[in-house]
Short mmCIF file of C-alpha atoms in Angstrom, two decimals:
data_model
loop_
_atom_site.label_atom_id
_atom_site.label_comp_id
_atom_site.label_asym_id
_atom_site.label_seq_id
_atom_site.Cartn_x
_atom_site.Cartn_y
_atom_site.Cartn_z
CA UNK C 1 116.29 206.40 -89.10
CA UNK C 2 114.15 203.41 -89.93
CA UNK C 3 115.10 203.29 -93.64
CA UNK C 4 117.21 200.13 -93.81
CA UNK C 5 118.82 199.67 -97.21
CA UNK C 6 116.08 201.63 -98.97
CA UNK C 7 117.32 204.26 -101.37
CA UNK C 8 116.38 207.92 -101.65
CA UNK C 9 117.13 210.17 -104.66
CA UNK C 10 118.30 213.07 -102.48
CA UNK C 11 117.93 216.42 -104.25
CA UNK C 12 119.87 219.58 -103.50
CA UNK C 13 117.58 222.35 -102.26
CA UNK C 14 119.40 224.68 -104.67
CA UNK C 15 118.04 222.60 -107.56
CA UNK C 16 114.53 222.86 -106.13
CA UNK C 17 114.93 226.64 -105.85
CA UNK C 18 116.31 226.94 -109.39
CA UNK C 19 113.36 225.00 -110.82
CA UNK C 20 110.89 227.08 -108.81
CA UNK C 21 112.41 230.34 -110.03
CA UNK C 22 112.39 229.14 -113.63
CA UNK C 23 108.81 227.90 -113.37
CA UNK C 24 107.63 231.19 -111.91
CA UNK C 25 109.54 233.53 -114.21
CA UNK C 26 109.69 231.82 -117.62
CA UNK C 27 106.56 231.45 -119.74
CA UNK C 28 107.49 228.14 -121.38
CA UNK C 29 106.96 226.29 -118.07
CA UNK C 30 103.22 227.07 -117.95
CA UNK C 31 101.06 223.98 -117.36
CA UNK C 32 104.10 221.73 -116.93
CA UNK C 33 104.70 219.43 -113.98
CA UNK C 34 108.26 218.58 -113.01
CA UNK C 35 109.04 215.61 -110.82
CA UNK C 36 112.37 216.35 -109.16
CA UNK C 37 115.09 214.07 -107.88
CA UNK C 38 118.82 214.04 -107.51
CA UNK C 39 120.97 212.17 -110.03
CA UNK C 40 121.40 209.00 -107.94
CA UNK C 41 119.50 207.07 -105.32
CA UNK C 42 121.47 206.44 -102.14
CA UNK C 43 120.84 204.61 -98.91
CA UNK C 44 121.00 206.78 -95.80
CA UNK C 45 124.17 204.85 -94.92
CA UNK C 46 125.75 205.78 -98.25
CA UNK C 47 124.76 209.42 -97.74
CA UNK C 48 126.29 209.41 -94.26
CA UNK C 49 129.45 207.87 -95.72
CA UNK C 50 129.73 210.65 -98.31
CA UNK C 51 129.35 213.32 -95.62
CA UNK C 52 131.92 211.54 -93.46
CA UNK C 53 134.38 211.47 -96.38
CA UNK C 54 134.01 215.21 -96.95
CA UNK C 55 134.42 215.99 -93.25
CA UNK C 56 137.22 213.51 -92.69
CA UNK C 57 135.59 212.02 -89.63
CA UNK C 58 133.48 209.03 -88.75
CA UNK C 59 129.74 209.30 -89.19
CA UNK C 60 127.61 206.22 -89.08
CA UNK C 61 124.03 205.53 -89.98
CA UNK C 62 121.98 203.53 -87.47
CA UNK C 63 118.95 201.72 -88.84
CA UNK C 64 116.21 201.76 -86.23
CA UNK C 65 113.15 199.58 -86.14
CA UNK C 66 109.86 201.44 -86.37
CA UNK C 67 108.93 201.12 -82.71
CA UNK C 68 112.30 202.46 -81.55
CA UNK C 69 111.96 205.38 -83.96
CA UNK C 70 108.47 206.23 -82.71
CA UNK C 71 109.45 205.95 -79.07
CA UNK C 72 112.60 208.04 -79.49
CA UNK C 73 110.80 210.69 -81.54
CA UNK C 74 108.02 211.10 -78.99
CA UNK C 75 110.54 211.20 -76.13
CA UNK C 76 112.38 213.97 -78.03
CA UNK C 77 109.19 216.02 -78.17
CA UNK C 78 107.81 215.14 -81.60
CA UNK C 79 104.02 214.86 -81.46
CA UNK C 80 102.99 211.22 -81.79
CA UNK C 81 100.87 211.88 -84.90
CA UNK C 82 103.78 213.63 -86.61
CA UNK C 83 106.18 210.82 -85.65
CA UNK C 84 103.73 208.34 -87.17
CA UNK C 85 103.67 210.27 -90.45
CA UNK C 86 107.47 210.36 -90.50
CA UNK C 87 107.60 206.63 -89.85
CA UNK C 88 105.29 206.09 -92.82
CA UNK C 89 107.58 208.14 -95.05
CA UNK C 90 110.68 206.31 -93.85
CA UNK C 91 108.94 202.95 -94.28
CA UNK C 92 108.20 203.86 -97.90
CA UNK C 93 111.93 204.50 -98.38
CA UNK C 94 112.80 201.21 -96.62
CA UNK C 95 110.47 199.37 -98.99
CA UNK C 96 112.00 200.96 -102.09
CA UNK C 97 109.04 203.11 -103.08
CA UNK C 98 111.08 206.30 -103.44
CA UNK C 99 114.18 205.00 -105.20
CA UNK C 100 113.29 206.12 -108.73
CA UNK C 101 115.09 208.92 -110.52
CA UNK C 102 113.37 211.61 -112.55
CA UNK C 103 114.34 214.06 -115.28
CA UNK C 104 112.58 217.14 -113.89
CA UNK C 105 115.70 219.23 -113.20
CA UNK C 106 117.04 218.52 -116.70
CA UNK C 107 113.64 219.14 -118.28
CA UNK C 108 113.17 222.45 -116.48
CA UNK C 109 116.71 223.81 -116.50
CA UNK C 110 118.56 222.03 -119.30
CA UNK C 111 121.20 220.70 -116.90
CA UNK C 112 121.66 217.70 -114.65
CA UNK C 113 120.82 217.92 -110.94
CA UNK C 114 123.69 218.45 -108.53
CA UNK C 115 125.20 215.31 -107.07
CA UNK C 116 125.07 214.46 -103.38
CA UNK C 117 128.86 214.72 -103.35
CA UNK C 118 128.68 218.31 -104.64
CA UNK C 119 126.00 219.10 -102.05
CA UNK C 120 128.10 217.62 -99.22
CA UNK C 121 131.22 219.57 -100.28
CA UNK C 122 129.28 222.85 -100.53
CA UNK C 123 127.45 222.30 -97.23
CA UNK C 124 130.66 221.41 -95.41
CA UNK C 125 132.39 224.42 -96.93
CA UNK C 126 129.58 226.62 -95.62
CA UNK C 127 130.02 225.16 -92.13
CA UNK C 128 126.82 223.08 -92.09
CA UNK C 129 128.27 220.47 -89.75
CA UNK C 130 130.88 222.55 -87.94
CA UNK C 131 131.00 221.90 -84.24
CA UNK C 132 128.60 218.95 -84.36
CA UNK C 133 131.02 216.13 -83.63
CA UNK C 134 129.96 213.80 -80.83
#
């Protein structure tokens, strides 16, 4: 991924779902906007390291330059326009534009968002990466 040392506040999809359910079923959320993030901003390398620790095997993050990412994406069948949009998103991460944390999960649910470590343990326990060693 072409994200370099840029950080991303990864959020567990379960937190997104919990906020959506609360917003759609509880009246006190009407007219409120919740910006959601996880509890910490991590580089993609740090995230890969956390997954590797849970799995007990080596996983490494490879920082690609933008041209290599575009070329590889298109060769893998991603439409060029879509690959360009993805590159823009990853460039924003590389440049630090998405590193901020928010309080939306706490504001909506009254609890902190799940950590990336908790996500990685749960995903590994559910077999998310089983059989994907290369």
